[in-house]
């Protein structure tokens, strides 16, 4: 063996040793890897196990939850079903997606019949569609709502349901439809309808009762009016003493009957709430004076003085219901005279409290008569109560007078009380709050009213009355005072006569066939004619407050309830004809004497504004009225055209330009309308509201233009004279 071979062997051995070492290393590494793998496999196994556990747990939980959910749904379903609430769900197109049992029972359908159908087509009648559409829109906007709806069942029967509707959301909060809870309210609705019907019937009955009352008042008073009227006339004819005696009995019985009917009617009016306080400006001193004079005439045959004492602080006009005050004082003074044989009766008035324009007045009606026993002082204010049977026998009456009086006083916010001593006398005291009108009352002529305070022959009177007896009565009375009235047999004839000649006063019966007194008054007041401003006095047998109010609101000046005594007619003539003579008048004879008088504008115009503006300069005023009628008035048409263009700026300018002209002729309220239009145009308001004001203004002008023309003529005549 040579060295070369030795070297080779040595090399091989080294390589082998190296290989063995590598093998060993690799074995070691594999072993390590195997043990790691084993470890990982174990870990994986453990994780797997945990996951399985978790899964099982989760499954159990899900099962438990869904059971709870199902339980809860079932519970609520049962609750809802047992609450008789019918649930139905629809999608956004109104297609039924679910109908619950009770809803099906309620409507007569099965769930299968309903699901997939359009709810509105199945249930809703034509006339209810708008309600449901409105609700559907709300639902889509996410708004819930509760409403009533009539739906039809499968067999066609309509039922009423109260629906509470709410939007239905999906998991992402999108609205996918709506759910409605339906509650059958058919029974309640039927009951409600029956109640409405019953109320309508009751209201109709009440209306009929009121109508009956008004008719009865008319029916009874008309013949009674004639009876009383005729007795007045008969007294003026030649009578034997026996006839005179019979006539006196006839008259006092008729008067008694009139009193009874008036009391009963007043009482039922108060009871049915038809009597209302109607405040207006009135002259308290004048009212008390005329009351005093009326009663002075009544006690002429008795040794009784009638006196009136007025607190010197009472100077002004007052605001309150003077008709009611008159009625109260008439009742109390009437009683005072009835129960007093000698001595005096009277009225005292004093101001109890003054604050700003509020005045609390205390009235005392005193007498020196028979008195009232102490134990009866309270009961006399009760309905139908009198002091004793003897009193009833001796003095008559219904026992209603004081009950009515008390109610009338309390309606006005006052109280009444009484103090009395047997055989010494009685004092009834009452308070009523009024407002001071802030201007002095005109002191009227103090003459007794049984004389005429004006020149009768010169005055022209128109009487419109359909009842022949009443015409004859009033005609004969007027003839006594040398007045020859023109007679109209109905409203139409009155209107025609009023167009032809000027009258100083018109007596207008309210209830006439065809054209009644109201309509005739409207025609006379609102159309251009010579009697547009003539005083019109309503004659009516019905003294209902609303009739009085209506009469005044239509422009009538006074109210003469039938049957009236001659003295009442006379008082009415004196009041209106002497007032008329004080102002402007149609009365031809007196006209010349009145030229010193101050010109007065028609009270329908803003007199204060006109007086301030012209300070009596009538030429200036008539020029302005002329300019207004000739130039301003046509501009109204222009304004109308401008409004039609809907151009706010032009409208504003036009209204602004016209605004002052109206006030210059006393139409301050139309100036206000123009200011409104101007302001609205400035704010670019809705054209329709501007048009509305304009329309109203035009209506007003139709009424006022004839008045302005009449005023212009009046001014011209006044200036000429
Ligand atoms: P009538 O209509 O019967 O007079 P009133 O209600 O007016 O009824 O009065 C009731 C009663 O009160 C009268 O019947 C009378 O007995 C009594 N009475 C009323 N006012 C007076 C008075 N001034 N003096 C005496 N008694 C009076």
XYZ file of C-alpha atoms and ligand atoms in Angstrom:
748
model
C 0.000 0.000 0.000
C 1.397 3.152 -0.968
C 1.040 6.520 0.524
C -1.530 7.527 -2.079
C -3.842 4.738 -1.077
C -3.403 5.557 2.583
C -4.364 9.052 1.929
C -7.398 7.916 0.012
C -8.524 5.673 2.830
C -8.095 8.399 5.304
C -10.195 10.719 3.195
C -12.993 8.166 2.930
C -12.988 7.647 6.655
C -13.314 11.372 7.256
C -16.157 11.630 4.801
C -17.922 8.706 6.456
C -17.460 10.216 9.859
C -18.825 13.482 8.550
C -21.766 11.722 6.993
C -22.489 9.902 10.200
C -22.411 13.193 12.088
C -24.815 14.762 9.613
C -27.074 11.780 9.837
C -27.019 12.056 13.561
C -27.838 15.762 13.350
C -30.675 15.159 10.998
C -32.041 12.376 13.212
C -31.893 14.746 16.121
C -33.644 17.452 14.104
C -36.378 15.069 12.954
C -36.887 13.949 16.493
C -37.271 17.536 17.528
C -39.658 18.223 14.678
C -41.662 15.170 15.545
C -41.982 16.249 19.121
C -43.048 19.748 18.019
C -45.572 18.226 15.666
C -46.876 16.070 18.424
C -47.203 19.123 20.610
C -48.997 21.067 17.843
C -51.323 18.180 17.158
C -52.199 18.129 20.806
C -52.811 21.849 20.809
C -54.968 21.541 17.719
C -56.924 18.808 19.327
C -57.461 20.934 22.429
C -58.552 23.947 20.391
C -60.858 21.757 18.413
C -62.399 20.490 21.561
C -62.848 23.998 22.894
C -64.430 25.047 19.655
C -66.794 22.147 19.740
C -67.760 23.096 23.272
C -68.219 26.647 22.291
C -70.304 25.630 19.338
C -72.472 23.445 21.434
C -72.897 26.222 23.933
C -73.740 28.689 21.239
C -76.253 26.366 19.728
C -77.859 25.861 23.092
C -77.972 29.601 23.624
C -79.449 30.235 20.193
C -82.047 27.587 20.818
C -82.849 29.110 24.201
C -83.029 32.588 22.714
C -85.241 31.644 19.825
C -87.484 29.719 22.175
C -87.687 32.828 24.378
C -88.388 34.897 21.285
C -91.064 32.524 20.162
C -92.479 32.422 23.658
C -92.498 36.200 23.810
C -94.051 36.514 20.357
C -96.628 33.956 21.312
C -97.288 35.759 24.565
C -97.729 39.131 22.843
C -99.765 37.543 20.100
C -102.016 36.010 22.730
C -102.258 39.322 24.546
C -103.068 41.176 21.345
C -105.529 38.517 20.255
C -107.193 38.461 23.637
C -107.285 42.269 23.563
C -109.347 41.904 20.413
C -106.773 43.833 18.415
C -106.451 42.844 14.784
C -102.926 43.159 13.422
C -102.082 43.388 9.780
C -98.789 44.149 8.063
C -98.423 45.558 4.578
C -95.359 46.281 2.462
C -94.504 49.622 0.910
C -96.903 48.949 -1.958
C -99.754 48.279 0.401
C -99.683 44.519 -0.272
C -100.705 42.488 2.762
C -97.743 40.482 4.029
C -99.243 39.177 7.214
C -102.745 39.092 8.740
C -103.170 37.910 12.315
C -105.990 35.737 13.542
C -108.106 38.382 15.174
C -107.848 40.642 12.170
C -109.077 37.745 10.052
C -111.957 37.075 12.465
C -112.811 40.767 12.461
C -112.965 40.982 8.671
C -114.242 37.506 7.827
C -111.249 36.571 5.624
C -108.656 33.842 6.118
C -105.003 34.778 6.272
C -104.391 32.937 2.972
C -107.108 34.976 1.278
C -105.525 38.186 2.403
C -101.779 37.768 2.021
C -100.658 39.071 -1.364
C -103.751 41.267 -1.853
C -103.730 45.066 -1.969
C -105.195 46.131 1.405
C -106.907 49.276 0.105
C -108.665 47.362 -2.672
C -109.957 44.715 -0.281
C -111.124 46.900 2.582
C -111.561 50.529 1.706
C -114.650 52.204 0.229
C -114.184 55.033 -2.325
C -115.087 57.819 0.083
C -112.506 56.715 2.656
C -109.591 56.559 0.228
C -108.344 60.072 0.956
C -108.058 59.298 4.694
C -106.046 56.175 4.105
C -103.843 57.800 1.466
C -102.962 60.576 3.878
C -102.068 57.994 6.525
C -100.024 55.932 4.031
C -97.968 59.013 3.186
C -97.291 59.601 6.883
C -96.180 56.010 7.348
C -93.706 56.336 4.482
C -92.227 59.353 6.224
C -91.819 57.221 9.353
C -94.716 58.824 11.244
C -97.127 56.756 13.313
C -100.783 57.781 13.621
C -104.112 56.867 15.122
C -107.288 57.351 13.106
C -110.800 56.067 12.573
C -111.779 54.379 9.339
C -114.753 52.583 7.930
C -113.798 49.305 6.222
C -115.890 46.584 4.614
C -115.894 42.961 5.715
C -115.762 40.012 3.332
C -119.571 39.867 3.257
C -119.748 43.590 2.470
C -120.895 44.769 5.917
C -119.236 48.035 6.852
C -117.465 48.239 10.220
C -115.702 51.116 11.934
C -112.152 50.512 13.178
C -109.772 52.591 15.201
C -106.364 52.068 13.625
C -103.006 52.673 15.191
C -100.532 52.525 12.330
C -96.742 52.487 12.567
C -93.936 52.032 10.054
C -92.253 48.633 9.789
C -88.409 48.557 9.623
C -85.905 45.932 8.452
C -82.626 45.149 10.221
C -80.892 48.073 8.455
C -83.523 50.490 9.604
C -85.160 50.840 6.193
C -88.935 51.268 6.120
C -90.307 48.149 4.478
C -93.998 48.691 5.086
C -96.341 49.365 7.941
C -98.228 47.570 10.629
C -101.719 48.485 11.694
C -103.467 47.574 14.933
C -107.215 47.551 14.313
C -109.823 47.890 17.023
C -113.474 47.400 16.141
C -115.403 50.501 17.287
C -118.582 49.893 15.315
C -120.726 49.718 18.458
C -119.314 52.970 19.861
C -119.634 54.649 16.486
C -123.269 53.614 16.177
C -123.912 54.945 19.656
C -122.128 58.168 18.780
C -124.217 58.540 15.629
C -127.367 57.897 17.584
C -126.306 60.533 20.103
C -125.614 63.035 17.325
C -129.018 62.273 15.827
C -130.658 62.596 19.243
C -128.922 65.919 19.802
C -130.043 67.146 16.401
C -133.594 66.149 17.208
C -133.340 67.883 20.598
C -131.919 70.998 18.977
C -134.646 70.987 16.382
C -137.202 70.638 19.152
C -135.586 73.511 21.026
C -135.595 75.590 17.859
C -139.237 74.721 17.316
C -139.941 75.730 20.895
C -138.226 79.077 20.370
C -140.117 79.546 17.144
C -143.322 78.613 18.906
C -142.572 81.176 21.589
C -141.926 83.901 19.064
C -145.004 82.972 17.047
C -147.152 82.722 20.127
C -145.981 86.148 21.194
C -146.933 87.491 17.821
C -150.212 85.631 17.590
C -151.390 86.672 21.041
C -150.153 90.202 20.940
C -151.547 91.148 17.550
C -155.223 90.749 18.451
C -154.504 92.057 21.935
C -152.892 95.070 20.378
C -156.028 95.671 18.386
C -158.260 95.230 21.456
C -156.242 97.678 23.548
C -155.877 100.088 20.655
C -159.570 100.078 19.959
C -160.429 100.713 23.600
C -158.225 103.817 23.437
C -160.116 104.983 20.375
C -163.519 104.107 21.838
C -162.794 106.307 24.848
C -162.595 109.244 22.454
C -166.115 108.602 21.092
C -169.405 109.626 22.653
C -170.215 107.058 25.357
C -172.991 106.618 27.874
C -171.794 106.253 31.500
C -172.634 102.549 31.361
C -170.647 102.082 28.157
C -167.738 103.981 29.697
C -167.802 101.660 32.704
C -167.860 98.537 30.529
C -165.083 99.951 28.432
C -162.971 100.624 31.519
C -163.386 97.011 32.585
C -162.551 95.862 29.093
C -159.429 97.998 29.023
C -158.163 97.032 32.462
C -158.729 93.344 31.674
C -156.878 93.701 28.390
C -154.050 95.564 30.146
C -153.889 92.819 32.747
C -153.752 90.192 30.039
C -150.997 92.119 28.299
C -149.024 92.259 31.561
C -149.504 88.540 32.124
C -148.418 87.614 28.617
C -145.424 89.910 28.785
C -144.340 88.409 32.103
C -144.724 84.835 30.935
C -142.923 85.525 27.683
C -140.099 87.372 29.410
C -139.757 84.597 31.933
C -139.579 81.865 29.310
C -137.156 83.945 27.277
C -134.830 84.234 30.267
C -135.229 80.548 31.060
C -134.362 79.482 27.518
C -131.366 81.824 27.438
C -132.828 83.970 24.663
C -132.546 87.161 26.644
C -129.106 88.681 26.277
C -127.580 91.867 27.600
C -127.191 94.263 24.671
C -125.107 97.254 25.771
C -125.157 100.529 23.850
C -124.711 104.188 24.647
C -127.736 105.678 26.394
C -128.909 108.748 28.210
C -129.596 107.709 31.807
C -130.975 111.081 32.901
C -133.355 111.130 29.941
C -134.466 107.578 30.708
C -135.204 108.444 34.364
C -137.018 111.665 33.451
C -139.261 109.983 30.925
C -139.984 107.192 33.390
C -140.952 109.797 35.985
C -143.309 111.506 33.559
C -144.913 108.275 32.443
C -145.641 107.308 36.020
C -146.819 110.808 36.930
C -149.528 110.302 34.337
C -150.371 106.877 35.749
C -150.844 108.100 39.340
C -152.953 111.091 38.420
C -155.932 109.469 40.112
C -154.009 108.597 43.295
C -152.722 110.874 46.036
C -149.200 109.778 45.248
C -146.188 111.882 44.260
C -143.597 110.501 41.870
C -140.083 111.823 42.310
C -136.616 111.185 40.935
C -133.332 112.005 42.668
C -130.187 111.806 40.592
C -126.612 111.957 41.923
C -125.121 115.235 40.555
C -122.063 113.250 39.420
C -124.262 111.654 36.771
C -123.927 113.976 33.773
C -122.600 111.812 30.988
C -123.991 109.212 28.656
C -123.562 105.630 29.894
C -122.926 102.366 28.131
C -125.235 99.515 29.116
C -128.511 97.831 28.279
C -131.012 100.668 28.646
C -133.955 98.526 27.530
C -133.330 96.143 30.403
C -132.913 98.994 32.889
C -136.189 100.428 31.682
C -137.914 97.098 32.162
C -136.482 96.709 35.684
C -137.525 100.206 36.728
C -140.956 99.766 35.152
C -141.480 96.580 37.190
C -140.302 98.083 40.459
C -141.952 101.490 40.112
C -145.091 99.762 38.823
C -145.184 97.634 41.978
C -144.429 100.654 44.173
C -147.426 102.506 42.736
C -149.628 99.411 42.844
C -148.997 98.904 46.549
C -149.076 102.587 47.606
C -152.299 104.478 48.145
C -150.905 107.757 49.416
C -147.559 109.374 49.975
C -144.799 109.091 47.461
C -142.931 106.710 45.255
C -139.666 107.436 43.549
C -136.309 106.467 42.183
C -132.938 107.497 43.652
C -129.717 106.887 41.748
C -126.226 107.324 43.108
C -122.720 106.486 41.995
C -121.405 103.838 44.364
C -117.960 103.332 42.816
C -115.910 105.161 40.191
C -112.812 103.721 38.592
C -111.514 104.871 35.209
C -114.641 104.697 33.069
C -116.293 102.023 35.239
C -119.271 103.226 37.266
C -121.184 101.118 39.751
C -124.619 102.667 40.125
C -127.060 102.008 42.918
C -130.747 102.490 42.188
C -133.361 102.670 44.938
C -137.060 102.390 44.193
C -138.892 103.504 47.308
C -142.527 103.873 48.295
C -144.651 104.705 51.320
C -147.025 101.806 50.686
C -148.371 98.737 52.462
C -144.939 97.142 53.054
C -143.953 93.478 53.028
C -143.894 91.226 56.116
C -140.307 90.457 57.237
C -140.689 86.691 56.752
C -141.751 87.191 53.144
C -138.865 89.444 52.116
C -136.839 86.572 50.702
C -139.552 84.606 48.932
C -140.851 87.477 46.836
C -137.851 87.116 44.489
C -138.737 83.491 43.798
C -140.729 82.417 40.722
C -144.518 82.718 41.014
C -144.298 83.805 44.685
C -146.571 86.440 46.166
C -146.857 87.608 49.749
C -150.341 86.166 50.358
C -153.529 84.909 48.735
C -155.293 88.066 49.869
C -152.747 90.203 48.035
C -153.212 88.127 44.903
C -156.966 88.503 45.120
C -156.802 92.219 45.740
C -153.935 93.248 43.455
C -153.699 90.417 40.919
C -150.352 89.671 39.230
C -148.410 86.512 38.488
C -145.665 86.656 41.103
C -143.192 86.675 38.245
C -142.334 90.385 38.118
C -139.652 90.351 40.820
C -138.266 86.997 39.678
C -137.774 88.485 36.210
C -136.378 91.708 37.670
C -133.850 89.816 39.790
C -132.705 87.755 36.826
C -132.371 90.807 34.592
C -130.238 92.548 37.226
C -128.035 89.522 37.813
C -127.556 89.025 34.069
C -125.988 92.486 34.013
C -123.671 91.725 36.930
C -125.716 93.440 39.640
C -127.575 92.440 42.810
C -130.969 93.308 44.269
C -132.183 93.456 47.850
C -135.211 94.821 49.709
C -135.985 96.562 52.980
C -139.545 97.029 54.132
C -141.732 97.863 57.058
C -145.417 97.059 57.220
C -147.524 100.144 56.515
C -144.410 102.313 56.320
C -143.132 101.460 52.926
C -140.659 99.443 50.897
C -137.318 100.158 49.268
C -135.949 97.902 46.554
C -132.250 98.594 45.955
C -130.140 97.223 43.148
C -126.715 97.824 41.651
C -125.642 97.599 38.013
C -122.159 98.248 36.637
C -122.030 100.571 33.618
C -119.345 102.342 31.644
C -119.159 106.115 31.400
C -119.277 106.959 27.676
C -117.124 110.014 28.320
C -119.438 112.581 26.790
C -122.173 114.688 28.265
C -125.789 113.751 27.710
C -127.747 116.329 25.711
C -130.320 117.891 28.034
C -133.580 117.404 26.254
C -136.667 119.530 26.290
C -138.364 119.114 29.629
C -141.938 119.342 28.365
C -144.504 116.777 29.344
C -144.716 114.197 26.601
C -148.474 114.407 26.197
C -147.928 117.379 23.944
C -146.228 117.435 20.626
C -142.894 119.210 20.701
C -142.784 119.749 16.951
C -144.971 121.185 14.244
C -147.206 118.248 13.295
C -148.741 119.328 10.007
C -145.352 120.011 8.483
C -144.135 116.514 9.215
C -144.628 113.565 6.962
C -145.058 110.123 8.424
C -145.012 106.772 6.646
C -146.630 103.772 8.285
C -145.903 100.322 6.850
C -148.275 97.818 8.407
C -150.114 94.864 6.897
C -152.695 94.479 9.640
C -155.783 96.541 8.922
C -156.751 97.021 12.579
C -153.262 98.169 13.482
C -153.216 100.561 10.522
C -156.484 102.016 11.635
C -155.284 102.348 15.231
C -152.041 104.139 14.476
C -153.724 106.200 11.743
C -156.417 107.436 14.104
C -153.885 108.290 16.809
C -151.768 110.276 14.388
C -154.868 112.048 13.104
C -155.553 113.224 16.658
C -152.246 115.116 16.448
C -153.119 116.421 12.978
C -150.669 114.137 11.240
C -151.881 112.505 8.049
C -149.712 109.483 7.525
C -149.039 107.719 4.243
C -149.981 104.069 4.575
C -148.054 101.217 3.009
C -149.717 97.788 3.136
C -146.463 95.861 2.881
C -142.710 96.261 2.729
C -142.565 96.623 -1.041
C -145.071 99.465 -1.016
C -143.047 101.135 1.764
C -139.889 100.982 -0.360
C -141.719 102.479 -3.350
C -143.247 105.296 -1.298
C -139.862 106.022 0.318
C -138.376 106.554 -3.131
C -141.030 109.066 -4.124
C -141.253 111.562 -1.269
C -139.291 112.590 1.801
C -140.620 111.447 5.195
C -139.653 112.661 8.638
C -140.268 109.317 10.292
C -141.191 105.811 9.162
C -143.035 103.307 11.333
C -142.206 99.865 10.044
C -143.992 96.688 11.064
C -141.491 93.823 11.150
C -143.674 90.883 10.207
C -145.246 91.601 6.860
C -145.896 89.202 3.976
C -143.505 89.096 0.984
C -141.076 91.914 1.850
C -140.865 92.181 5.648
C -139.856 95.195 7.722
C -136.211 94.160 7.927
C -135.882 93.798 4.174
C -137.689 97.070 3.533
C -135.345 98.825 6.011
C -132.286 97.332 4.317
C -133.570 98.556 0.971
C -134.263 102.065 2.268
C -130.987 102.357 4.177
C -128.694 100.977 1.528
C -130.007 102.320 -1.733
C -129.804 105.898 -2.787
C -133.120 107.561 -2.000
C -134.470 110.612 -0.251
C -135.251 108.649 2.899
C -131.923 106.969 3.359
C -131.379 108.737 6.691
C -134.967 109.036 7.867
C -135.583 107.570 11.353
C -137.224 104.141 11.047
C -139.106 102.817 14.057
C -139.691 99.061 14.298
C -143.204 98.015 15.246
C -143.337 94.487 16.527
C -145.329 92.258 18.782
C -142.249 90.231 19.627
C -139.975 91.875 22.162
C -137.196 89.304 21.775
C -133.789 90.877 22.374
C -132.404 89.364 19.217
C -135.161 91.008 17.181
C -134.292 94.332 18.758
C -130.613 93.775 18.078
C -131.389 92.816 14.527
C -133.534 95.916 14.065
C -130.772 98.197 15.371
C -128.059 96.446 13.429
C -129.994 96.948 10.201
C -130.171 100.672 10.829
C -133.548 101.039 12.532
C -133.492 103.803 15.110
C -135.983 102.661 17.704
C -138.344 99.950 18.724
C -142.029 100.317 19.612
C -143.411 97.062 21.011
C -147.043 96.365 20.193
C -149.495 96.869 21.752
C -148.441 100.408 22.509
C -150.362 103.113 24.305
C -150.937 106.515 22.628
C -148.436 108.069 25.025
C -145.710 105.675 23.881
C -146.283 106.576 20.253
C -146.230 110.228 21.185
C -142.993 109.854 23.100
C -141.461 108.144 20.119
C -142.566 110.953 17.778
C -141.260 113.585 20.180
C -137.900 111.887 20.532
C -137.248 111.355 16.871
C -138.928 114.331 15.308
C -137.507 116.905 17.717
C -134.080 115.250 17.411
C -134.508 115.326 13.691
C -135.401 118.998 13.812
C -132.303 119.646 15.880
C -130.098 118.133 13.202
C -130.923 118.089 9.524
C -134.445 117.505 8.546
C -136.724 116.697 5.691
C -139.459 118.594 7.404
C -139.991 121.403 4.904
C -141.483 124.022 7.191
C -138.900 123.752 9.883
C -136.044 123.667 7.444
C -135.969 127.414 7.018
C -135.788 127.958 10.760
C -132.877 125.672 11.106
C -130.384 127.417 8.906
C -128.411 128.567 11.927
C -127.846 124.942 12.748
C -124.485 123.287 12.366
C -124.207 120.907 9.437
C -124.031 117.296 10.580
C -122.595 114.484 8.505
C -124.294 111.114 8.208
C -123.324 109.197 11.373
C -122.329 106.199 9.259
C -119.266 108.219 8.223
C -116.397 108.923 10.627
C -117.899 112.176 11.875
C -115.068 112.911 14.309
C -112.515 112.655 11.546
C -114.580 114.824 9.184
C -115.158 117.517 11.808
C -111.471 117.600 12.738
C -110.507 117.676 9.107
C -112.837 120.422 7.826
C -113.698 122.291 11.030
C -117.019 123.328 9.550
C -115.559 124.512 6.237
C -118.271 122.963 4.103
C -117.063 124.395 0.832
C -113.737 122.712 1.305
C -115.476 119.517 2.389
C -117.827 119.510 -0.599
C -114.868 120.065 -2.938
C -113.123 117.073 -1.439
C -116.250 114.918 -1.702
C -116.603 116.022 -5.322
C -112.993 115.185 -6.132
C -113.330 111.855 -4.417
C -116.448 110.865 -6.369
C -115.148 112.122 -9.730
C -111.484 111.163 -9.580
C -110.599 108.812 -6.757
C -113.461 106.425 -7.251
C -112.563 105.492 -10.858
C -109.043 104.683 -9.617
C -110.520 101.753 -7.726
C -110.905 99.985 -11.079
C -107.228 100.702 -11.765
C -106.274 99.178 -8.431
C -108.302 96.094 -9.298
C -106.374 95.735 -12.561
C -103.075 96.233 -10.744
C -103.970 93.507 -8.247
C -104.733 91.206 -11.186
C -101.136 91.664 -12.423
C -99.990 90.159 -9.089
C -97.072 92.588 -9.094
C -96.575 93.312 -5.391
C -94.624 96.489 -5.896
C -97.199 98.116 -8.184
C -100.008 97.049 -5.828
C -98.177 98.594 -2.876
C -97.683 101.887 -4.738
C -101.306 102.046 -5.948
C -102.754 101.309 -2.478
C -100.405 103.833 -0.901
C -101.518 106.520 -3.347
C -105.227 105.921 -2.763
C -105.013 105.462 0.998
C -105.588 109.037 2.277
C -108.468 109.882 -0.065
C -110.989 107.661 1.733
C -110.443 109.219 5.136
C -111.060 112.641 3.612
C -114.675 111.631 2.962
C -115.120 109.967 6.350
C -114.351 106.418 5.190
C -111.470 105.913 7.599
C -112.131 102.187 7.728
C -111.437 101.954 3.996
C -108.224 103.925 4.492
C -107.338 101.182 6.985
C -108.125 98.554 4.335
C -105.793 100.325 1.895
C -103.066 100.471 4.542
C -103.520 96.723 5.007
C -103.236 96.063 1.287
C -100.129 98.264 1.147
C -98.522 96.414 4.044
C -99.439 92.996 2.639
C -98.013 93.909 -0.756
C -94.845 95.100 0.958
C -94.545 91.725 2.656
C -95.297 89.964 -0.665
C -98.311 88.329 0.920
C -100.563 85.894 -0.886
C -102.471 87.678 -3.686
C -105.683 85.902 -2.711
C -105.684 87.572 0.717
C -105.100 90.964 -0.906
C -107.956 90.195 -3.296
C -110.147 89.293 -0.344
C -109.638 92.686 1.335
C -110.168 94.419 -1.976
C -113.444 92.571 -2.533
C -114.661 93.572 0.936
C -113.650 97.158 0.204
C -115.652 97.154 -3.011
C -118.696 95.841 -1.178
C -118.318 98.611 1.393
C -118.006 101.202 -1.363
C -121.233 100.001 -2.959
C -122.950 100.870 0.303
C -121.109 104.102 0.965
C -120.985 105.752 -2.461
C -124.739 106.584 -2.415
C -124.284 107.992 1.089
C -121.393 110.165 -0.082
C -123.441 111.397 -3.048
C -126.282 112.217 -0.708
C -123.937 114.022 1.683
C -122.516 116.050 -1.187
C -125.999 117.132 -2.236
C -126.819 117.947 1.383
C -123.698 120.091 1.700
C -124.442 121.913 -1.533
C -127.975 122.726 -0.382
C -126.680 123.825 2.984
C -124.091 126.128 1.374
C -126.678 127.593 -1.000
C -128.988 128.455 1.868
P -146.670 90.404 40.858
O -146.532 90.342 39.387
O -147.664 89.463 41.374
O -146.777 91.785 41.399
P -143.987 90.474 41.802
O -142.971 89.413 41.675
O -143.756 91.750 41.112
O -145.325 89.802 41.373
O -144.197 90.747 43.321
C -144.362 89.683 44.230
C -145.074 90.121 45.443
O -144.225 90.987 46.218
C -146.296 90.978 45.168
O -147.406 90.147 44.933
C -146.429 91.741 46.457
O -147.058 90.948 47.429
C -144.990 91.946 46.884
N -144.509 93.297 46.527
C -143.728 93.618 45.493
N -143.426 94.927 45.472
C -144.036 95.466 46.542
C -144.097 96.794 47.103
N -143.489 97.833 46.521
N -144.820 96.958 48.228
C -145.444 95.923 48.795
N -145.428 94.662 48.337
C -144.732 94.431 47.238
